[in-house]
């Protein structure tokens, strides 16, 4: 089949990485894929999508977002041109703002087979009536990235598998996947590696809880002064975090790696023992599964999709959101009980296979085979 994958932007973020996984999965399944970007895009991400085998069409050559009623006219005209040019069998819409409008327009333009994938939970939507209308009247399947997210939208959830039968309208969960570079990693870690290295792989933004990291490190170093921190990523809070490190006299304990390519991330994770995710909002938690695949133990906020992805006291530890003290306590418990850290790291390597790219390929291509 020919698939039109629709997304508002192609920048460097978790949603774009998962959309790239989707494109690669469909191409691996023998489908022809065109990626349609409405607004912002970067050369790097456009190039990565093209290298995966997808044609890329950017409705806004300048990569500018259009607001208000003009955006509806812009999307209608752009979608109509794309449908006339590519004549897709299926439109797969990434449900992020704007999400509903492109789906309604595609339906009005005559597309019968529409799949929507949402990358968040329902708490960011003030009114779910539009989402329910879309699911009941416009799309063949509405997929969510966690069961928690699906329950927040629809009050029930179902993990999709090969035995799932399609009705006229459907909603279910297909977990996000590890990217290809996290498959069949050769992990070489010393069991007694000391001192522990904490890690952050994130956009350095307040929504990711990055303003909490340095105070937590300072608390940990009161009991374990040799602990270090490796920061991979960049963002608007970098200067503030560096000033925090200076004020707390942590400069010598922190390494700033800056933004790194997706392909190089495994080697950075393998330098870390504990990966911190003190997020204030997290639809899924891609960093968590990447870290587990690389032999790290995750300490994350009990928020969003993280409690479903990081099973507390089994493959990681959850702390209360916003609590520096609780985060530091969880980190200290792993440092002071290395056998516990080792046990969780070993379990993580097995557990994370449920998020494997190969499983993701099988599930989405099975879904597409059932479309009629």
Coordinates of C-alpha atoms in Angstrom, one line a residue:
X1 CA 0.0 0.0 0.0
X2 CA 1.0 3.6 -0.4
X3 CA 0.9 5.4 3.0
X4 CA 0.8 9.1 3.6
X5 CA 2.3 9.8 7.1
X6 CA 1.2 13.2 8.3
X7 CA 3.0 15.2 11.0
X8 CA 3.0 18.9 12.0
X9 CA 6.7 19.3 12.3
X10 CA 10.0 17.4 11.6
X11 CA 12.3 18.7 14.3
X12 CA 14.4 16.7 16.7
X13 CA 12.1 15.3 19.4
X14 CA 10.7 12.0 20.6
X15 CA 7.6 12.2 18.5
X16 CA 9.6 12.7 15.3
X17 CA 11.9 9.8 16.3
X18 CA 8.9 7.6 16.8
X19 CA 7.4 8.7 13.5
X20 CA 10.7 7.8 11.8
X21 CA 10.4 4.4 13.5
X22 CA 6.9 4.1 12.0
X23 CA 8.1 5.0 8.5
X24 CA 11.0 2.5 8.7
X25 CA 8.6 -0.2 10.0
X26 CA 6.1 0.3 7.1
X27 CA 8.9 0.4 4.5
X28 CA 10.3 -2.8 6.0
X29 CA 6.8 -4.3 5.6
X30 CA 6.8 -3.5 1.9
X31 CA 4.7 -0.3 1.9
X32 CA 5.5 2.8 0.0
X33 CA 5.7 5.8 2.3
X34 CA 5.4 9.6 1.8
X35 CA 6.0 11.8 4.9
X36 CA 3.9 15.0 4.8
X37 CA 5.1 17.8 7.1
X38 CA 2.8 20.8 7.6
X39 CA 5.0 23.4 9.2
X40 CA 8.4 23.5 11.0
X41 CA 11.2 21.2 9.8
X42 CA 15.0 20.8 10.0
X43 CA 17.3 19.7 7.2
X44 CA 18.7 17.0 9.5
X45 CA 15.3 15.3 10.1
X46 CA 14.1 15.7 6.5
X47 CA 17.3 14.0 5.4
X48 CA 16.9 11.2 7.9
X49 CA 13.4 10.5 6.7
X50 CA 14.6 10.5 3.1
X51 CA 17.5 8.2 3.9
X52 CA 15.0 5.8 5.5
X53 CA 13.3 5.4 2.0
X54 CA 10.4 7.8 2.5
X55 CA 9.6 10.6 0.1
X56 CA 9.2 13.9 2.1
X57 CA 6.8 16.7 1.2
X58 CA 6.9 19.9 3.2
X59 CA 3.8 22.1 2.8
X60 CA 5.7 25.1 4.1
X61 CA 9.1 25.4 2.3
X62 CA 10.2 28.0 4.8
X63 CA 9.1 25.8 7.8
X64 CA 6.8 28.5 9.3
X65 CA 3.7 27.7 11.3
X66 CA 0.5 29.3 10.3
X67 CA -2.1 30.1 13.0
X68 CA -5.8 30.8 13.2
X69 CA -8.3 30.2 10.4
X70 CA -5.6 30.6 7.8
X71 CA -4.1 27.4 8.9
X72 CA -7.3 25.5 8.0
X73 CA -7.2 26.9 4.5
X74 CA -3.5 26.2 4.3
X75 CA -3.9 22.6 5.4
X76 CA -6.9 22.0 3.2
X77 CA -5.1 23.2 0.1
X78 CA -1.9 21.3 1.0
X79 CA -3.6 18.0 1.8
X80 CA -5.7 18.2 -1.4
X81 CA -2.5 18.7 -3.5
X82 CA -0.8 15.8 -1.7
X83 CA -3.8 13.4 -2.2
X84 CA -3.9 14.3 -5.9
X85 CA -0.2 13.9 -6.3
X86 CA 0.4 10.7 -4.3
X87 CA -3.0 9.0 -4.2
X88 CA -2.4 7.1 -0.9
X89 CA -4.3 4.1 0.2
X90 CA -3.9 5.0 3.9
X91 CA -3.3 8.3 5.8
X92 CA -1.5 7.8 9.1
X93 CA -1.8 11.0 11.1
X94 CA 0.4 11.9 14.1
X95 CA -2.2 13.4 16.5
X96 CA -0.3 16.4 17.9
X97 CA -1.4 20.0 17.5
X98 CA -2.9 20.4 15.0
X99 CA -4.3 16.8 15.0
X100 CA -8.0 16.8 14.6
X101 CA -8.2 19.3 11.8
X102 CA -6.1 17.3 9.3
X103 CA -8.1 14.2 10.1
X104 CA -11.4 15.9 9.4
X105 CA -10.0 17.4 6.2
X106 CA -8.7 14.1 5.0
X107 CA -12.1 12.5 5.7
X108 CA -13.8 15.3 3.8
X109 CA -11.4 14.9 0.9
X110 CA -12.5 11.3 0.6
X111 CA -9.8 9.3 2.4
X112 CA -11.4 6.1 3.8
X113 CA -8.6 4.5 5.7
X114 CA -7.2 6.8 8.4
X115 CA -5.1 5.8 11.4
X116 CA -4.3 8.3 14.1
X117 CA -1.5 7.9 16.7
X118 CA -1.4 10.2 19.7
X119 CA 1.9 10.7 21.5
X120 CA 0.5 12.1 24.8
X121 CA -2.2 11.4 27.4
X122 CA -5.5 13.2 27.4
X123 CA -4.6 15.7 30.1
X124 CA -3.4 18.3 27.6
X125 CA -6.8 18.3 25.8
X126 CA -9.4 20.5 27.6
X127 CA -12.3 18.8 25.8
X128 CA -12.3 15.1 24.7
X129 CA -15.6 15.3 22.7
X130 CA -13.6 16.2 19.5
X131 CA -11.2 13.3 20.1
X132 CA -14.2 10.9 20.6
X133 CA -15.9 12.2 17.5
X134 CA -12.7 11.6 15.5
X135 CA -12.3 8.1 16.9
X136 CA -16.0 7.2 16.3
X137 CA -16.6 8.8 12.9
X138 CA -13.3 9.6 11.1
X139 CA -10.5 7.0 11.8
X140 CA -10.3 3.3 11.4
X141 CA -7.9 3.0 14.3
X142 CA -6.8 5.4 17.0
X143 CA -3.6 4.1 18.6
X144 CA -2.0 5.3 21.9
X145 CA 1.5 4.9 23.1
X146 CA 0.6 3.6 26.6
X147 CA -2.4 1.9 28.1
X148 CA -2.5 4.8 30.7
X149 CA -2.9 7.2 27.8
X150 CA -5.5 5.1 26.1
X151 CA -7.5 4.9 29.3
X152 CA -7.3 8.7 29.8
X153 CA -8.8 9.2 26.3
X154 CA -11.4 6.4 26.2
X155 CA -11.8 4.9 29.7
X156 CA -10.6 1.5 28.6
X157 CA -7.5 0.1 27.0
X158 CA -6.3 -2.9 25.0
X159 CA -2.7 -3.8 24.0
X160 CA -2.7 -4.6 20.3
X161 CA -1.4 -8.0 19.2
X162 CA -1.7 -10.4 16.3
X163 CA -4.9 -11.8 17.7
X164 CA -6.7 -8.4 17.8
X165 CA -9.5 -8.2 15.3
X166 CA -10.5 -5.0 13.7
X167 CA -14.0 -3.6 13.9
X168 CA -15.3 -0.6 11.9
X169 CA -13.7 1.8 14.5
X170 CA -11.0 0.9 17.0
X171 CA -8.7 2.2 19.7
X172 CA -5.8 0.3 21.3
X173 CA -2.2 0.7 22.5
X174 CA 1.0 0.0 20.5
X175 CA 4.0 0.9 22.6
X176 CA 6.7 3.2 21.2
X177 CA 9.8 1.4 20.1
X178 CA 13.5 1.5 20.5
X179 CA 15.3 2.8 17.4
X180 CA 17.4 0.4 15.3
X181 CA 20.7 1.4 16.8
X182 CA 19.5 0.1 20.2
X183 CA 19.1 -3.5 18.8
X184 CA 21.6 -6.2 19.6
X185 CA 23.8 -3.9 21.7
X186 CA 27.1 -5.4 22.9
X187 CA 27.1 -4.3 26.5
X188 CA 30.5 -4.3 28.2
X189 CA 30.2 -3.1 31.8
X190 CA 32.3 -3.7 34.8
X191 CA 30.1 -5.1 37.6
X192 CA 32.1 -3.2 40.2
X193 CA 32.4 0.1 38.3
X194 CA 32.9 2.9 40.8
X195 CA 32.1 5.6 41.4
X196 CA 28.6 5.7 40.0
X197 CA 27.9 8.0 37.1
X198 CA 24.5 9.6 36.9
X199 CA 23.2 10.6 33.5
X200 CA 20.7 12.9 31.8
X201 CA 19.8 12.5 28.2
X202 CA 17.2 15.1 27.5
X203 CA 16.2 18.5 26.2
X204 CA 17.3 20.8 29.0
X205 CA 13.9 22.3 29.7
X206 CA 11.7 22.9 32.7
X207 CA 9.0 20.4 31.5
X208 CA 11.7 17.8 31.7
X209 CA 12.5 18.7 35.3
X210 CA 16.1 19.8 34.5
X211 CA 16.1 22.5 37.1
X212 CA 15.9 19.7 39.8
X213 CA 18.9 17.8 38.6
X214 CA 21.8 19.8 40.2
X215 CA 20.1 20.2 43.6
X216 CA 19.5 16.4 43.6
X217 CA 23.2 15.8 42.7
X218 CA 24.3 18.1 45.5
X219 CA 22.2 16.0 48.0
X220 CA 23.6 12.7 46.7
X221 CA 27.2 14.0 46.9
X222 CA 26.7 14.8 50.6
X223 CA 26.8 11.0 51.2
X224 CA 28.7 10.0 48.1
X225 CA 31.2 12.7 47.1
X226 CA 32.7 10.8 44.2
X227 CA 29.5 10.5 42.2
X228 CA 29.6 12.3 38.9
X229 CA 27.0 13.5 36.4
X230 CA 27.0 13.3 32.6
X231 CA 24.6 15.7 30.8
X232 CA 23.7 14.9 27.2
X233 CA 21.5 17.4 25.5
X234 CA 20.9 21.1 25.2
X235 CA 18.1 23.6 25.8
X236 CA 17.0 26.8 27.3
X237 CA 17.9 25.8 30.9
X238 CA 21.6 25.0 30.1
X239 CA 22.9 28.3 31.4
X240 CA 20.7 28.1 34.5
X241 CA 21.9 24.5 35.2
X242 CA 25.5 25.6 34.8
X243 CA 24.9 28.4 37.2
X244 CA 23.3 26.0 39.7
X245 CA 26.4 23.8 39.3
X246 CA 28.6 26.7 40.1
X247 CA 26.6 27.9 43.1
X248 CA 26.5 24.3 44.5
X249 CA 30.3 23.8 43.8
X250 CA 29.6 20.9 41.4
X251 CA 31.5 22.1 38.4
X252 CA 34.2 19.5 38.6
X253 CA 31.6 16.7 39.0
X254 CA 29.6 17.5 35.9
X255 CA 30.5 16.8 32.2
X256 CA 28.5 18.7 29.6
X257 CA 28.3 16.7 26.4
X258 CA 25.8 18.9 24.6
X259 CA 23.4 17.7 22.0
X260 CA 24.5 14.4 20.4
X261 CA 23.2 12.5 17.3
X262 CA 20.6 9.8 17.8
X263 CA 23.0 7.3 16.3
X264 CA 25.7 8.0 18.9
X265 CA 23.4 7.8 22.0
X266 CA 24.2 4.1 22.9
X267 CA 27.8 4.9 23.6
X268 CA 26.8 7.8 25.9
X269 CA 24.3 5.7 27.8
X270 CA 27.0 3.1 28.3
X271 CA 29.0 5.6 30.3
X272 CA 26.1 6.0 32.7
X273 CA 24.9 3.8 35.6
X274 CA 21.7 5.6 36.7
X275 CA 19.7 7.7 34.3
X276 CA 17.5 10.5 35.7
X277 CA 14.1 11.5 34.3
X278 CA 12.6 14.0 36.8
X279 CA 10.0 15.1 34.2
X280 CA 6.9 17.2 34.9
X281 CA 5.2 15.7 31.9
X282 CA 6.0 12.6 29.9
X283 CA 3.7 10.9 27.5
X284 CA 5.8 7.7 27.2
X285 CA 9.5 8.2 28.2
X286 CA 11.7 7.2 25.2
X287 CA 14.8 7.9 27.2
X288 CA 13.8 5.3 29.7
X289 CA 13.7 2.4 27.3
X290 CA 16.9 3.6 25.6
X291 CA 18.7 3.7 28.9
X292 CA 17.4 0.2 30.0
X293 CA 18.5 -1.2 26.6
X294 CA 22.0 0.1 27.4
X295 CA 22.2 -1.5 30.9
X296 CA 21.3 1.6 32.9
X297 CA 18.8 1.8 35.8
X298 CA 16.3 4.5 35.5
X299 CA 15.2 6.8 38.4
X300 CA 12.1 8.7 37.1
X301 CA 9.2 10.8 38.3
X302 CA 6.0 9.0 39.0
X303 CA 4.1 10.9 36.2
X304 CA 2.5 10.4 32.8
X305 CA 3.5 7.2 31.0
X306 CA 6.6 6.6 33.1
X307 CA 5.0 4.3 35.8
X308 CA 3.9 2.0 33.0
X309 CA 7.2 2.0 31.2
X310 CA 9.5 1.9 34.3
X311 CA 8.1 -0.7 36.6
X312 CA 8.9 0.6 40.1
X313 CA 11.3 -1.6 42.2
X314 CA 11.5 -4.1 39.3
X315 CA 13.5 -2.4 36.6
X316 CA 13.9 1.1 38.0
X317 CA 12.8 3.4 40.8
X318 CA 10.1 6.1 40.8
X319 CA 10.1 9.2 42.9
X320 CA 7.5 11.7 43.7
X321 CA 7.2 14.5 41.1
X322 CA 9.1 17.7 42.0
X323 CA 10.7 16.1 45.0
X324 CA 14.5 16.6 45.1
X325 CA 14.7 14.8 48.4
X326 CA 12.9 11.7 47.1
X327 CA 14.9 11.6 43.9
X328 CA 18.2 11.8 45.9
X329 CA 16.9 9.1 48.3
X330 CA 16.2 6.7 45.4
X331 CA 19.6 7.4 43.8
X332 CA 21.4 6.8 47.2
X333 CA 19.6 3.5 47.6
X334 CA 21.0 2.2 44.4
X335 CA 24.5 3.5 45.1
X336 CA 24.5 2.0 48.6
X337 CA 23.1 -1.4 47.4
X338 CA 25.1 -2.2 44.2
X339 CA 23.6 -5.7 44.1
X340 CA 20.1 -4.1 43.8
X341 CA 21.4 -1.9 41.0
X342 CA 22.9 -4.9 39.2
X343 CA 19.7 -7.0 39.6
X344 CA 17.6 -4.1 38.1
X345 CA 20.0 -3.6 35.3
X346 CA 19.9 -7.3 34.4
X347 CA 16.1 -7.4 34.5
X348 CA 15.9 -4.2 32.4
X349 CA 17.8 -5.8 29.5
X350 CA 15.2 -8.6 29.3
X351 CA 12.2 -6.4 30.1
X352 CA 12.9 -3.8 27.4
X353 CA 12.5 -6.3 24.6
X354 CA 8.7 -5.6 24.7
X355 CA 9.6 -2.3 23.2
X356 CA 11.9 -3.7 20.5
X357 CA 11.9 -2.3 17.0
X358 CA 11.2 -5.8 15.6
X359 CA 8.1 -6.2 17.6
X360 CA 6.9 -2.7 16.6
X361 CA 7.5 -3.6 12.9
X362 CA 5.4 -6.8 13.4
X363 CA 2.5 -5.1 15.1
X364 CA 2.0 -2.1 12.8
X365 CA 2.4 -4.2 9.7
X366 CA -0.1 -6.7 11.1
X367 CA -2.5 -3.8 11.7
X368 CA -2.1 -2.6 8.1
X369 CA -2.7 -6.1 6.7
X370 CA -6.1 -6.1 8.4
X371 CA -7.2 -2.9 6.8
X372 CA -9.9 -3.3 4.2

